[in-house]
């Protein structure tokens, strides 16, 4: 078995051996996400951290026969879990119950994410961070603010995971169009909550959907999370589909780090697109590369309908982003 260092020197400059740390690995998302990451051959060192249960998850996942080491870490071992990580995925935090908005999670999850970000800034300041914990529109700015306060912020390495919205868009449109979702590629831009989730069907073969069908489809994607929260009836929110989304996004990050060509995902990043209007973070297609963000794509041509959705989303995003930033300023 190669150590990480040996494995790295084995390949050329672009490596295929990466340490991925999952913070919140014992949870509903963390467990299946860890399993899916164990199946990714680029992940050679999988570090599973949680305030409870991570060693058990690690022991279980470690029996899956792929050529990687898996280790579980308890609360007093966060430093070891993070040290040397190339990618840190964060699904730590509480999920919604019926009747709650994602913003209702802010009071609990903001401090969880802030504290994990502090540790990441100290022990793995160069790692790429993929933030799953809700409300993503605010938790990503929280991480940015923590990293800024420690002098190690690199906007090219911070990502809000919005991939579940992309999965839902392809799945839901395929259900009404009778197509194979594998062949559906829908950009979803904006943010990750309600009206800030904007699928761009005008850029797909479904651009001529009748307005009523289109509105219903867009609404279902924007509020797809609520479907799961309601069906789980108090037992949490999307975990399995989110694990798939998180594994896809982490895989894309690793493909980018490895220097593969044309790695593009929609993700919530510090964005030039609407910065002059005060929207510091925005989700759009992003090309991923060895440095993290290689290129933030503009939105392309939008229909008048989509243009209207973007305008409204910007107002909410400005508030959500400010809430995260102010939280860290007031509670450093
Ligand atoms: P869960 O309660 O099942 O798991 C959360 C895990 O986080 C638990 O194991 C808990 O012990 C752990 N945890 C709590 N505080 C921690 C800390 N300080 N350090 C490390 N671990 C800690 O919840 P879940 O269903 O896995 O959801 C997790 C989060 O992901 C929620 O905030 C949820 O809203 C969010 N989520 C986001 C998306 C998205 O698309 N971005 C999708 C689904 C869920
Ligand atoms: C989702 O979109 O499923 C997640 O953000 C979880 C939630 O609270 O809906």
CSV table of C-alpha atoms and ligand atoms in Angstrom, one decimal:
chain,number,residue,atom,x,y,z
A,1,UNK,CA,0.0,0.0,0.0
A,2,UNK,CA,1.3,3.4,-0.9
A,3,UNK,CA,1.4,6.1,1.7
A,4,UNK,CA,-0.1,9.4,0.4
A,5,UNK,CA,3.3,10.9,-0.2
A,6,UNK,CA,4.5,7.8,-2.0
A,7,UNK,CA,1.3,7.7,-4.1
A,8,UNK,CA,1.8,11.3,-5.0
A,9,UNK,CA,5.3,10.9,-6.2
A,10,UNK,CA,4.2,7.8,-8.1
A,11,UNK,CA,2.1,9.9,-10.4
A,12,UNK,CA,3.3,13.0,-12.2
A,13,UNK,CA,2.5,16.6,-11.2
A,14,UNK,CA,-1.3,16.1,-11.4
A,15,UNK,CA,-2.0,13.4,-8.9
A,16,UNK,CA,-4.8,11.0,-8.6
A,17,UNK,CA,-4.4,10.5,-4.8
A,18,UNK,CA,-6.4,12.7,-2.6
A,19,UNK,CA,-7.3,13.0,1.1
A,20,UNK,CA,-11.0,13.9,1.5
A,21,UNK,CA,-12.3,14.8,4.9
A,22,UNK,CA,-16.1,14.6,5.6
A,23,UNK,CA,-17.2,16.7,8.6
A,24,UNK,CA,-20.5,15.3,9.9
A,25,UNK,CA,-19.8,11.9,8.5
A,26,UNK,CA,-22.1,10.1,11.1
A,27,UNK,CA,-25.2,11.8,9.8
A,28,UNK,CA,-28.0,11.0,7.4
A,29,UNK,CA,-26.0,12.5,4.5
A,30,UNK,CA,-22.5,11.8,5.9
A,31,UNK,CA,-22.9,8.1,6.0
A,32,UNK,CA,-24.0,7.4,2.4
A,33,UNK,CA,-21.7,10.2,1.2
A,34,UNK,CA,-18.8,8.5,2.8
A,35,UNK,CA,-19.7,5.2,1.2
A,36,UNK,CA,-19.9,6.8,-2.3
A,37,UNK,CA,-16.6,8.6,-1.7
A,38,UNK,CA,-15.0,5.3,-0.8
A,39,UNK,CA,-16.0,4.1,-4.3
A,40,UNK,CA,-14.2,7.0,-5.9
A,41,UNK,CA,-10.7,5.8,-6.9
A,42,UNK,CA,-9.2,9.3,-6.6
A,43,UNK,CA,-10.0,9.2,-2.9
A,44,UNK,CA,-7.0,7.4,-1.3
A,45,UNK,CA,-7.4,8.7,2.2
A,46,UNK,CA,-10.9,9.2,3.6
A,47,UNK,CA,-11.1,11.0,6.9
A,48,UNK,CA,-14.5,10.7,8.6
A,49,UNK,CA,-15.2,13.2,11.5
A,50,UNK,CA,-18.3,13.7,13.6
A,51,UNK,CA,-19.1,14.7,17.1
A,52,UNK,CA,-20.5,11.2,17.4
A,53,UNK,CA,-20.3,7.9,15.6
A,54,UNK,CA,-17.5,8.5,13.0
A,55,UNK,CA,-15.3,5.6,14.0
A,56,UNK,CA,-18.2,3.2,13.5
A,57,UNK,CA,-19.0,4.6,10.1
A,58,UNK,CA,-15.3,4.4,9.2
A,59,UNK,CA,-15.0,0.8,10.3
A,60,UNK,CA,-18.1,-0.2,8.2
A,61,UNK,CA,-17.1,1.8,5.1
A,62,UNK,CA,-13.5,0.6,5.3
A,63,UNK,CA,-14.5,-3.0,4.4
A,64,UNK,CA,-15.6,-1.8,0.9
A,65,UNK,CA,-12.8,-3.2,-1.3
A,66,UNK,CA,-11.3,-0.1,-2.9
A,67,UNK,CA,-7.7,0.8,-2.5
A,68,UNK,CA,-7.9,3.6,0.1
A,69,UNK,CA,-7.6,4.1,3.8
A,70,UNK,CA,-10.6,5.1,5.9
A,71,UNK,CA,-10.3,6.5,9.4
A,72,UNK,CA,-12.9,7.7,11.8
A,73,UNK,CA,-12.2,10.7,14.1
A,74,UNK,CA,-13.8,11.8,17.4
A,75,UNK,CA,-14.3,15.4,18.5
A,76,UNK,CA,-10.8,15.6,20.0
A,77,UNK,CA,-9.2,14.6,16.7
A,78,UNK,CA,-10.4,17.3,14.3
A,79,UNK,CA,-6.9,18.5,13.7
A,80,UNK,CA,-5.8,15.0,12.6
A,81,UNK,CA,-8.9,14.6,10.4
A,82,UNK,CA,-8.1,17.9,8.6
A,83,UNK,CA,-4.4,17.9,8.3
A,84,UNK,CA,-3.3,17.2,4.7
A,85,UNK,CA,-6.9,17.2,3.4
A,86,UNK,CA,-7.2,18.3,-0.3
A,87,UNK,CA,-11.0,18.5,-0.1
A,88,UNK,CA,-13.2,19.1,3.0
A,89,UNK,CA,-16.9,18.3,2.6
A,90,UNK,CA,-19.2,19.7,5.3
A,91,UNK,CA,-22.6,18.2,5.9
A,92,UNK,CA,-22.5,18.8,9.7
A,93,UNK,CA,-25.6,20.5,11.2
A,94,UNK,CA,-29.3,20.0,11.8
A,95,UNK,CA,-31.8,19.3,9.0
A,96,UNK,CA,-35.3,20.8,8.6
A,97,UNK,CA,-38.5,19.5,10.1
A,98,UNK,CA,-41.9,20.1,8.4
A,99,UNK,CA,-42.9,23.7,8.5
A,100,UNK,CA,-39.4,25.1,8.7
A,101,UNK,CA,-37.5,27.0,6.1
A,102,UNK,CA,-33.7,26.5,5.6
A,103,UNK,CA,-33.2,29.9,7.2
A,104,UNK,CA,-34.8,28.5,10.4
A,105,UNK,CA,-31.7,26.3,10.7
A,106,UNK,CA,-29.4,29.4,10.8
A,107,UNK,CA,-29.3,29.8,14.6
A,108,UNK,CA,-28.0,26.2,15.1
A,109,UNK,CA,-25.9,25.6,12.0
A,110,UNK,CA,-24.2,29.0,11.7
A,111,UNK,CA,-22.0,28.3,14.8
A,112,UNK,CA,-21.4,24.7,13.8
A,113,UNK,CA,-20.1,25.8,10.4
A,114,UNK,CA,-18.2,28.7,11.8
A,115,UNK,CA,-16.3,26.5,14.3
A,116,UNK,CA,-15.5,23.8,11.7
A,117,UNK,CA,-14.4,26.6,9.3
A,118,UNK,CA,-12.0,27.9,12.0
A,119,UNK,CA,-10.5,24.5,12.3
A,120,UNK,CA,-10.2,24.1,8.5
A,121,UNK,CA,-8.6,27.5,8.3
A,122,UNK,CA,-6.0,26.5,10.9
A,123,UNK,CA,-5.2,22.9,9.9
A,124,UNK,CA,-6.0,22.7,6.1
A,125,UNK,CA,-6.1,26.3,4.8
A,126,UNK,CA,-5.4,25.3,1.2
A,127,UNK,CA,-8.1,22.6,1.0
A,128,UNK,CA,-11.1,23.0,-1.3
A,129,UNK,CA,-14.2,23.3,0.9
A,130,UNK,CA,-17.6,22.0,-0.2
A,131,UNK,CA,-20.4,23.2,2.1
A,132,UNK,CA,-23.6,21.2,2.3
A,133,UNK,CA,-24.9,22.5,5.6
A,134,UNK,CA,-27.9,24.7,5.3
A,135,UNK,CA,-28.7,27.5,4.8
A,136,UNK,CA,-26.1,27.3,2.1
A,137,UNK,CA,-26.8,30.9,1.0
A,138,UNK,CA,-25.5,31.9,4.4
A,139,UNK,CA,-23.1,29.2,5.5
A,140,UNK,CA,-20.8,29.7,2.5
A,141,UNK,CA,-20.4,33.4,3.4
A,142,UNK,CA,-19.8,32.3,7.0
A,143,UNK,CA,-16.9,30.2,5.9
A,144,UNK,CA,-15.5,33.0,3.7
A,145,UNK,CA,-15.6,35.4,6.6
A,146,UNK,CA,-13.9,33.0,9.0
A,147,UNK,CA,-11.1,32.4,6.4
A,148,UNK,CA,-10.8,36.1,5.8
A,149,UNK,CA,-10.4,36.8,9.5
A,150,UNK,CA,-7.6,34.2,9.6
A,151,UNK,CA,-5.9,35.7,6.5
A,152,UNK,CA,-6.2,32.5,4.5
A,153,UNK,CA,-9.3,33.1,2.3
A,154,UNK,CA,-9.0,31.9,-1.3
A,155,UNK,CA,-12.3,32.4,-3.1
A,156,UNK,CA,-11.3,29.8,-5.7
A,157,UNK,CA,-11.5,27.1,-3.1
A,158,UNK,CA,-14.9,27.7,-1.5
A,159,UNK,CA,-18.0,26.1,-2.9
A,160,UNK,CA,-21.6,25.8,-1.8
A,161,UNK,CA,-23.0,22.5,-3.0
A,162,UNK,CA,-26.1,23.1,-5.1
A,163,UNK,CA,-25.8,19.9,-7.1
A,164,UNK,CA,-29.0,18.4,-5.6
A,165,UNK,CA,-31.0,21.2,-7.4
A,166,UNK,CA,-29.3,20.1,-10.7
A,167,UNK,CA,-30.2,16.4,-10.1
A,168,UNK,CA,-33.8,17.4,-9.3
A,169,UNK,CA,-34.1,19.5,-12.4
A,170,UNK,CA,-32.9,16.7,-14.7
A,171,UNK,CA,-35.1,14.1,-12.9
A,172,UNK,CA,-38.3,16.2,-12.7
A,173,UNK,CA,-38.2,17.4,-16.3
A,174,UNK,CA,-37.6,13.8,-17.5
A,175,UNK,CA,-40.7,12.8,-15.6
A,176,UNK,CA,-42.9,15.2,-17.5
A,177,UNK,CA,-41.1,14.9,-20.9
A,178,UNK,CA,-40.8,11.2,-20.9
A,179,UNK,CA,-37.0,11.4,-21.4
A,180,UNK,CA,-34.0,9.7,-19.8
A,181,UNK,CA,-32.8,12.0,-17.0
A,182,UNK,CA,-29.2,10.9,-17.8
A,183,UNK,CA,-29.5,12.9,-21.0
A,184,UNK,CA,-31.0,16.0,-19.3
A,185,UNK,CA,-28.5,18.7,-18.5
A,186,UNK,CA,-30.1,21.7,-16.8
A,187,UNK,CA,-28.1,24.6,-15.4
A,188,UNK,CA,-29.5,25.7,-12.1
A,189,UNK,CA,-28.3,29.1,-11.0
A,190,UNK,CA,-28.8,31.6,-8.1
A,191,UNK,CA,-28.7,30.0,-4.7
A,192,UNK,CA,-30.0,27.0,-2.7
A,193,UNK,CA,-33.4,27.9,-1.2
A,194,UNK,CA,-36.8,28.4,-2.6
A,195,UNK,CA,-37.0,31.3,-5.0
A,196,UNK,CA,-33.2,31.6,-5.3
A,197,UNK,CA,-33.1,28.2,-7.1
A,198,UNK,CA,-33.4,29.0,-10.8
A,199,UNK,CA,-33.4,26.2,-13.4
A,200,UNK,CA,-32.6,27.5,-16.9
A,201,UNK,CA,-34.9,25.5,-19.2
A,202,UNK,CA,-34.7,28.1,-21.9
A,203,UNK,CA,-31.2,26.7,-22.5
A,204,UNK,CA,-32.5,23.2,-23.0
A,205,UNK,CA,-34.6,21.3,-25.5
A,206,UNK,CA,-37.6,22.1,-23.2
A,207,UNK,CA,-37.6,25.8,-23.9
A,208,UNK,CA,-41.1,25.7,-25.3
A,209,UNK,CA,-42.9,24.2,-22.4
A,210,UNK,CA,-46.3,25.8,-21.9
A,211,UNK,CA,-46.2,28.4,-19.2
A,212,UNK,CA,-48.3,26.5,-16.7
A,213,UNK,CA,-46.2,23.4,-17.0
A,214,UNK,CA,-43.0,25.4,-16.8
A,215,UNK,CA,-44.2,27.2,-13.7
A,216,UNK,CA,-45.1,24.0,-12.0
A,217,UNK,CA,-41.8,22.4,-12.9
A,218,UNK,CA,-39.8,25.3,-11.7
A,219,UNK,CA,-41.8,25.5,-8.5
A,220,UNK,CA,-41.2,21.7,-7.9
A,221,UNK,CA,-37.4,22.2,-8.3
A,222,UNK,CA,-37.4,25.2,-6.1
A,223,UNK,CA,-39.3,23.4,-3.3
A,224,UNK,CA,-38.2,19.9,-4.0
A,225,UNK,CA,-36.5,19.8,-0.6
A,226,UNK,CA,-39.9,20.3,1.1
A,227,UNK,CA,-41.3,17.2,-0.6
A,228,UNK,CA,-38.7,15.1,1.2
A,229,UNK,CA,-39.0,16.9,4.5
A,230,UNK,CA,-42.8,16.4,4.4
A,231,UNK,CA,-42.5,12.7,3.5
A,232,UNK,CA,-39.9,12.0,6.2
A,233,UNK,CA,-42.4,13.6,8.6
A,234,UNK,CA,-40.0,14.9,11.2
A,235,UNK,CA,-37.1,12.5,10.6
A,236,UNK,CA,-35.1,14.9,8.5
A,237,UNK,CA,-34.6,16.0,5.0
A,238,UNK,CA,-33.0,14.7,1.8
A,239,UNK,CA,-30.0,12.4,2.7
A,240,UNK,CA,-29.6,9.8,0.0
A,241,UNK,CA,-30.2,12.0,-3.1
A,242,UNK,CA,-28.0,14.6,-1.3
A,243,UNK,CA,-25.2,12.0,-0.8
A,244,UNK,CA,-25.4,11.2,-4.5
A,245,UNK,CA,-25.2,15.0,-5.3
A,246,UNK,CA,-22.4,15.5,-2.8
A,247,UNK,CA,-20.4,12.6,-4.2
A,248,UNK,CA,-20.9,13.9,-7.7
A,249,UNK,CA,-19.7,17.4,-6.8
A,250,UNK,CA,-16.7,16.1,-4.7
A,251,UNK,CA,-15.8,13.9,-7.7
A,252,UNK,CA,-15.9,16.9,-10.0
A,253,UNK,CA,-13.7,18.9,-7.6
A,254,UNK,CA,-11.2,16.0,-7.6
A,255,UNK,CA,-11.3,15.8,-11.4
A,256,UNK,CA,-10.6,19.5,-11.6
A,257,UNK,CA,-7.7,19.2,-9.1
A,258,UNK,CA,-6.3,16.4,-11.1
A,259,UNK,CA,-6.2,18.7,-14.2
A,260,UNK,CA,-8.9,16.9,-16.2
A,261,UNK,CA,-10.4,19.0,-19.0
A,262,UNK,CA,-13.9,20.6,-19.1
A,263,UNK,CA,-15.0,19.8,-15.6
A,264,UNK,CA,-18.1,22.0,-15.2
A,265,UNK,CA,-20.6,22.0,-12.4
A,266,UNK,CA,-23.1,24.6,-11.1
A,267,UNK,CA,-22.0,25.7,-7.6
A,268,UNK,CA,-22.4,28.7,-5.3
A,269,UNK,CA,-19.2,30.6,-5.3
A,270,UNK,CA,-17.9,34.1,-4.8
A,271,UNK,CA,-18.9,35.4,-8.2
A,272,UNK,CA,-18.2,38.4,-10.4
A,273,UNK,CA,-21.6,38.1,-12.1
A,274,UNK,CA,-23.6,40.5,-9.9
A,275,UNK,CA,-21.0,41.8,-7.5
A,276,UNK,CA,-21.5,45.3,-8.6
A,277,UNK,CA,-25.1,45.0,-7.5
A,278,UNK,CA,-24.0,43.7,-4.0
A,279,UNK,CA,-24.5,40.0,-4.6
A,280,UNK,CA,-21.1,38.6,-3.6
A,281,UNK,CA,-22.0,34.9,-4.0
A,282,UNK,CA,-24.0,33.4,-6.8
A,283,UNK,CA,-24.4,29.9,-8.2
A,284,UNK,CA,-23.7,29.4,-11.9
A,285,UNK,CA,-21.8,27.0,-14.1
A,286,UNK,CA,-18.1,26.9,-13.0
A,287,UNK,CA,-15.2,25.2,-14.6
A,288,UNK,CA,-13.2,23.4,-12.0
A,289,UNK,CA,-9.4,23.1,-12.3
A,290,UNK,CA,-6.2,22.4,-10.3
A,291,UNK,CA,-6.6,25.8,-8.5
A,292,UNK,CA,-10.3,25.2,-7.7
A,293,UNK,CA,-12.5,27.7,-9.6
A,294,UNK,CA,-11.0,28.0,-13.0
A,295,UNK,CA,-13.8,30.0,-14.6
A,296,UNK,CA,-17.1,31.4,-13.4
A,297,UNK,CA,-19.4,31.2,-16.5
A,298,UNK,CA,-22.0,33.9,-17.1
A,299,UNK,CA,-25.6,32.9,-17.2
A,300,UNK,CA,-25.9,32.9,-21.0
A,301,UNK,CA,-29.1,34.0,-22.7
A,302,UNK,CA,-32.1,34.0,-20.4
A,303,UNK,CA,-35.8,34.1,-21.2
A,304,UNK,CA,-37.7,37.1,-19.8
A,305,UNK,CA,-39.3,34.7,-17.3
A,306,UNK,CA,-35.8,33.6,-16.1
A,307,UNK,CA,-34.6,37.2,-16.1
A,308,UNK,CA,-37.4,38.0,-13.7
A,309,UNK,CA,-36.5,35.1,-11.4
A,310,UNK,CA,-32.9,36.2,-11.3
A,311,UNK,CA,-33.9,39.7,-10.4
A,312,UNK,CA,-36.0,38.6,-7.4
A,313,UNK,CA,-33.5,36.0,-6.3
A,314,UNK,CA,-30.8,38.7,-6.1
A,315,UNK,CA,-32.7,40.6,-3.4
A,316,UNK,CA,-33.0,37.5,-1.2
A,317,UNK,CA,-29.4,36.4,-1.8
A,318,UNK,CA,-28.1,39.8,-0.7
A,319,UNK,CA,-30.0,39.4,2.7
A,320,UNK,CA,-28.9,35.7,3.1
A,321,UNK,CA,-25.3,36.6,2.4
A,322,UNK,CA,-25.3,39.6,4.7
A,323,UNK,CA,-26.8,37.4,7.5
A,324,UNK,CA,-23.9,35.0,7.3
A,325,UNK,CA,-21.2,37.7,7.1
A,326,UNK,CA,-22.7,39.7,9.9
A,327,UNK,CA,-22.9,36.6,12.1
A,328,UNK,CA,-19.2,36.1,12.0
A,329,UNK,CA,-18.5,39.7,12.5
A,330,UNK,CA,-20.7,39.8,15.6
A,331,UNK,CA,-19.7,36.2,16.8
A,332,UNK,CA,-16.1,35.8,15.8
B,1,LIG,P1,-28.2,14.7,10.3
B,1,LIG,O1,-28.7,15.3,11.6
B,1,LIG,O2,-28.6,13.4,9.9
B,1,LIG,O3,-26.6,14.7,10.4
B,1,LIG,C1,-25.8,15.8,10.8
B,1,LIG,C2,-24.6,15.3,11.4
B,1,LIG,O4,-23.8,16.4,11.8
B,1,LIG,C3,-24.8,14.4,12.7
B,1,LIG,O5,-24.1,13.2,12.6
B,1,LIG,C4,-24.2,15.3,13.8
B,1,LIG,O6,-23.6,14.6,14.8
B,1,LIG,C5,-23.1,16.1,13.0
B,1,LIG,N1,-22.7,17.3,13.7
B,1,LIG,C6,-23.4,18.2,14.3
B,1,LIG,N2,-22.5,19.1,14.8
B,1,LIG,C7,-21.3,18.8,14.4
B,1,LIG,C8,-20.0,19.4,14.6
B,1,LIG,N3,-19.8,20.5,15.3
B,1,LIG,N4,-19.0,18.8,14.0
B,1,LIG,C9,-19.1,17.6,13.3
B,1,LIG,N5,-20.3,17.0,13.1
B,1,LIG,C10,-21.4,17.6,13.7
B,1,LIG,O7,-28.5,15.8,9.2
B,1,LIG,P2,-28.4,15.5,7.6
B,1,LIG,O8,-29.7,15.1,7.1
B,1,LIG,O9,-27.1,14.8,7.3
B,1,LIG,O10,-28.2,17.0,7.1
B,1,LIG,C11,-27.1,17.8,7.4
B,1,LIG,C12,-27.1,19.2,6.8
B,1,LIG,O11,-27.2,19.2,5.4
B,1,LIG,C13,-28.4,20.0,7.2
B,1,LIG,O12,-28.1,21.3,7.6
B,1,LIG,C14,-29.3,19.9,6.0
B,1,LIG,O13,-30.2,21.0,5.9
B,1,LIG,C15,-28.2,20.0,4.9
B,1,LIG,N6,-28.6,19.6,3.6
B,1,LIG,C16,-28.1,20.3,2.5
B,1,LIG,C17,-28.5,20.0,1.3
B,1,LIG,C18,-27.9,20.8,0.1
B,1,LIG,O14,-28.4,20.6,-1.0
B,1,LIG,N7,-26.9,21.6,0.2
B,1,LIG,C19,-29.3,18.9,1.0
B,1,LIG,C20,-29.8,18.1,2.1
B,1,LIG,C21,-29.4,18.5,3.4
B,2,LIG,C1,-32.7,20.0,0.0
B,2,LIG,O1,-32.8,20.8,-0.9
B,2,LIG,O2,-33.3,18.9,0.0
B,2,LIG,C2,-31.9,20.4,1.2
B,2,LIG,O3,-31.5,21.7,1.2
B,2,LIG,C3,-32.6,20.0,2.5
B,2,LIG,C4,-33.8,20.8,2.8
B,2,LIG,O4,-33.9,21.4,3.9
B,2,LIG,O5,-34.7,20.9,2.0
